[in-house]
C-alpha cells in the first residue's frame, strides 16, 4: 500500500464553490481507476473546523505503484496541473490499514508527526499500527491507515469518518467524494 497527497492552498477569499463544482463534475473519473484503493477528495475552508486555510487536498491509498504512476504520468494528474499548477505530490509507504464499521465518508482527519529520533524504529512502527487499529475501532470510523515518509521520518495517521465529530486529532477535512474501486483489495493489518 502506498499513500499520496497533494495540497492546493488557495487564497483566503477563494470561492470554494469552484472546488465543490469541480469534484462534482470530475470526481467520478477515478471511481474505477485500476490500482487505486481509494481517493478521498478532501477540502478545508478557512475558519471552519479550525482550518486556517482554504485548501483542496485529496488523499490516495494505492494498491499498486503501477496505478499511481499511471495517474501521475498517464494523464489523470495533468488536468489538475493544467488548472492549478503542478503541486508537490507527497508519498508515504504503508505501515497499517484497518477497516472500521462506518458506512459513509463525510469527514477525514490527517495527523502528521515526526518519528522519534531516538529509540528503536520497530517500536515506533508498532505504535503506528496500534493507533490505526484504535482509530478504526472508534464509533463512526470507516477506516484508518498509518503511513511513513522515511525521507523526512514523518508518520501520518489518516482516517475517514461518517460524522462531523471525528474521534481523532489532526487536520479535519470535509470529504466531497470518495472513489474506492480497490478498497476491498487494500491489505488489512500490519504491513511490515
Tab-separated table of N, CA, C and O in Angstrom, residues 73-116:
chain	number	residue	atom	x	y	z
A	73	UNK	N	1.606	10.012	-14.411
A	73	UNK	CA	2.278	10.189	-15.694
A	73	UNK	C	1.369	9.964	-16.896
A	73	UNK	O	1.719	10.347	-18.010
A	74	UNK	N	0.203	9.341	-16.675
A	74	UNK	CA	-0.636	8.967	-17.800
A	74	UNK	C	-1.812	9.878	-18.058
A	74	UNK	O	-2.670	9.549	-18.867
A	75	UNK	N	-1.905	10.992	-17.390
A	75	UNK	CA	-2.952	11.938	-17.725
A	75	UNK	C	-3.910	12.317	-16.620
A	75	UNK	O	-4.478	13.403	-16.651
A	76	UNK	N	-4.154	11.453	-15.647
A	76	UNK	CA	-5.103	11.778	-14.591
A	76	UNK	C	-4.729	13.024	-13.804
A	76	UNK	O	-5.579	13.845	-13.453
A	77	UNK	N	-3.457	13.185	-13.541
A	77	UNK	CA	-2.938	14.306	-12.759
A	77	UNK	C	-2.791	15.570	-13.609
A	77	UNK	O	-2.736	16.675	-13.087
A	78	UNK	N	-2.723	15.393	-14.921
A	78	UNK	CA	-2.433	16.518	-15.816
A	78	UNK	C	-3.513	17.591	-15.776
A	78	UNK	O	-3.211	18.780	-15.806
A	79	UNK	N	-4.782	17.186	-15.698
A	79	UNK	CA	-5.863	18.172	-15.680
A	79	UNK	C	-5.767	19.107	-14.488
A	79	UNK	O	-5.951	20.323	-14.623
A	80	UNK	N	-5.469	18.545	-13.319
A	80	UNK	CA	-5.300	19.367	-12.129
A	80	UNK	C	-4.111	20.309	-12.310
A	80	UNK	O	-4.199	21.500	-12.003
A	81	UNK	N	-3.006	19.785	-12.827
A	81	UNK	CA	-1.810	20.601	-13.054
A	81	UNK	C	-2.094	21.728	-14.038
A	81	UNK	O	-1.616	22.856	-13.865
A	82	UNK	N	-2.865	21.434	-15.082
A	82	UNK	CA	-3.210	22.463	-16.067
A	82	UNK	C	-4.042	23.570	-15.440
A	82	UNK	O	-3.863	24.746	-15.764
A	83	UNK	N	-4.957	23.209	-14.542
A	83	UNK	CA	-5.877	24.196	-13.961
A	83	UNK	C	-5.296	24.973	-12.783
A	83	UNK	O	-5.628	26.142	-12.589
A	84	UNK	N	-4.451	24.321	-11.969
A	84	UNK	CA	-3.977	24.959	-10.739
A	84	UNK	C	-2.459	25.082	-10.640
A	84	UNK	O	-1.945	25.610	-9.663
A	85	UNK	N	-1.716	24.540	-11.596
A	85	UNK	CA	-0.269	24.435	-11.460
A	85	UNK	C	0.057	23.091	-10.837
A	85	UNK	O	-0.782	22.478	-10.177
A	86	UNK	N	1.258	22.606	-11.077
A	86	UNK	CA	1.633	21.272	-10.592
A	86	UNK	C	2.083	21.328	-9.136
A	86	UNK	O	3.135	21.850	-8.806
A	87	UNK	N	1.289	20.738	-8.243
A	87	UNK	CA	1.690	20.718	-6.831
A	87	UNK	C	2.673	19.580	-6.556
A	87	UNK	O	2.761	18.619	-7.320
A	88	UNK	N	3.369	19.695	-5.467
A	88	UNK	CA	4.211	18.603	-4.982
A	88	UNK	C	3.298	17.481	-4.492
A	88	UNK	O	2.351	17.738	-3.747
A	89	UNK	N	3.563	16.260	-4.924
A	89	UNK	CA	2.752	15.109	-4.504
A	89	UNK	C	3.557	14.303	-3.491
A	89	UNK	O	4.497	13.600	-3.849
A	90	UNK	N	3.196	14.428	-2.230
A	90	UNK	CA	3.869	13.688	-1.158
A	90	UNK	C	3.484	12.226	-1.231
A	90	UNK	O	2.349	11.892	-1.571
A	91	UNK	N	4.439	11.333	-0.902
A	91	UNK	CA	4.175	9.902	-0.922
A	91	UNK	C	4.695	9.267	0.359
A	91	UNK	O	5.723	9.675	0.892
A	92	UNK	N	3.945	8.270	0.819
A	92	UNK	CA	4.287	7.542	2.028
A	92	UNK	C	4.133	6.042	1.781
A	92	UNK	O	3.292	5.623	0.993
A	93	UNK	N	4.885	5.254	2.503
A	93	UNK	CA	4.778	3.799	2.458
A	93	UNK	C	3.844	3.351	3.570
A	93	UNK	O	3.907	3.863	4.688
A	94	UNK	N	3.003	2.374	3.269
A	94	UNK	CA	2.025	1.908	4.238
A	94	UNK	C	2.623	1.085	5.350
A	94	UNK	O	3.464	0.222	5.117
A	95	UNK	N	2.184	1.365	6.583
A	95	UNK	CA	2.535	0.555	7.755
A	95	UNK	C	1.350	-0.282	8.218
A	95	UNK	O	1.521	-1.393	8.701
A	96	UNK	N	0.124	0.267	8.074
A	96	UNK	CA	-1.068	-0.451	8.543
A	96	UNK	C	-2.302	0.124	7.886
A	96	UNK	O	-2.361	1.316	7.563
A	97	UNK	N	-3.289	-0.743	7.706
A	97	UNK	CA	-4.597	-0.334	7.201
A	97	UNK	C	-5.648	-1.154	7.935
A	97	UNK	O	-5.515	-2.373	8.059
A	98	UNK	N	-6.684	-0.484	8.427
A	98	UNK	CA	-7.760	-1.152	9.161
A	98	UNK	C	-9.106	-0.604	8.711
A	98	UNK	O	-9.268	0.606	8.548
A	99	UNK	N	-10.071	-1.483	8.546
A	99	UNK	CA	-11.441	-1.105	8.235
A	99	UNK	C	-12.204	-0.854	9.535
A	99	UNK	O	-11.995	-1.548	10.521
A	100	UNK	N	-13.091	0.129	9.508
A	100	UNK	CA	-13.989	0.387	10.623
A	100	UNK	C	-15.389	-0.082	10.265
A	100	UNK	O	-15.579	-0.809	9.289
A	101	UNK	N	-16.367	0.361	11.036
A	101	UNK	CA	-17.751	-0.061	10.799
A	101	UNK	C	-18.613	1.038	10.199
A	101	UNK	O	-19.780	0.799	9.902
A	102	UNK	N	-18.069	2.240	10.027
A	102	UNK	CA	-18.829	3.335	9.429
A	102	UNK	C	-19.179	3.029	7.984
A	102	UNK	O	-18.594	2.145	7.353
A	103	UNK	N	-20.146	3.794	7.447
A	103	UNK	CA	-20.617	3.468	6.102
A	103	UNK	C	-20.534	4.605	5.095
A	103	UNK	O	-20.557	4.352	3.902
A	104	UNK	N	-20.440	5.859	5.533
A	104	UNK	CA	-20.474	6.976	4.599
A	104	UNK	C	-19.401	7.990	4.981
A	104	UNK	O	-19.493	8.621	6.033
A	105	UNK	N	-18.407	8.165	4.130
A	105	UNK	CA	-17.301	9.077	4.430
A	105	UNK	C	-17.756	10.527	4.279
A	105	UNK	O	-18.038	10.987	3.178
A	106	UNK	N	-17.811	11.235	5.394
A	106	UNK	CA	-18.170	12.656	5.372
A	106	UNK	C	-17.011	13.552	5.780
A	106	UNK	O	-16.920	14.688	5.321
A	107	UNK	N	-16.141	13.033	6.660
A	107	UNK	CA	-15.006	13.812	7.134
A	107	UNK	C	-13.765	12.931	7.196
A	107	UNK	O	-13.872	11.710	7.296
A	108	UNK	N	-12.616	13.582	7.132
A	108	UNK	CA	-11.335	12.886	7.229
A	108	UNK	C	-10.459	13.639	8.212
A	108	UNK	O	-10.596	14.857	8.393
A	109	UNK	N	-9.561	12.901	8.844
A	109	UNK	CA	-8.578	13.517	9.730
A	109	UNK	C	-7.201	13.018	9.308
A	109	UNK	O	-7.004	11.821	9.084
A	110	UNK	N	-6.274	13.960	9.190
A	110	UNK	CA	-4.883	13.634	8.885
A	110	UNK	C	-4.012	14.203	10.002
A	110	UNK	O	-4.047	15.398	10.277
A	111	UNK	N	-3.281	13.322	10.642
A	111	UNK	CA	-2.359	13.759	11.692
A	111	UNK	C	-0.938	13.419	11.262
A	111	UNK	O	-0.647	12.270	10.925
A	112	UNK	N	-0.083	14.417	11.254
A	112	UNK	CA	1.328	14.217	10.926
A	112	UNK	C	2.142	14.321	12.205
A	112	UNK	O	1.858	15.164	13.055
A	113	UNK	N	3.147	13.465	12.322
A	113	UNK	CA	4.019	13.539	13.484
A	113	UNK	C	5.391	12.987	13.118
A	113	UNK	O	5.498	12.055	12.323
A	114	UNK	N	6.428	13.557	13.697
A	114	UNK	CA	7.764	13.031	13.418
A	114	UNK	C	7.976	11.693	14.119
A	114	UNK	O	7.426	11.449	15.198
A	115	UNK	N	8.760	10.839	13.482
A	115	UNK	CA	9.214	9.614	14.146
A	115	UNK	C	10.295	10.043	15.134
A	115	UNK	O	11.178	10.836	14.794
A	116	UNK	N	10.200	9.553	16.350
A	116	UNK	CA	11.176	9.929	17.382
A	116	UNK	C	12.601	9.658	16.891
A	116	UNK	O	12.867	8.633	16.254
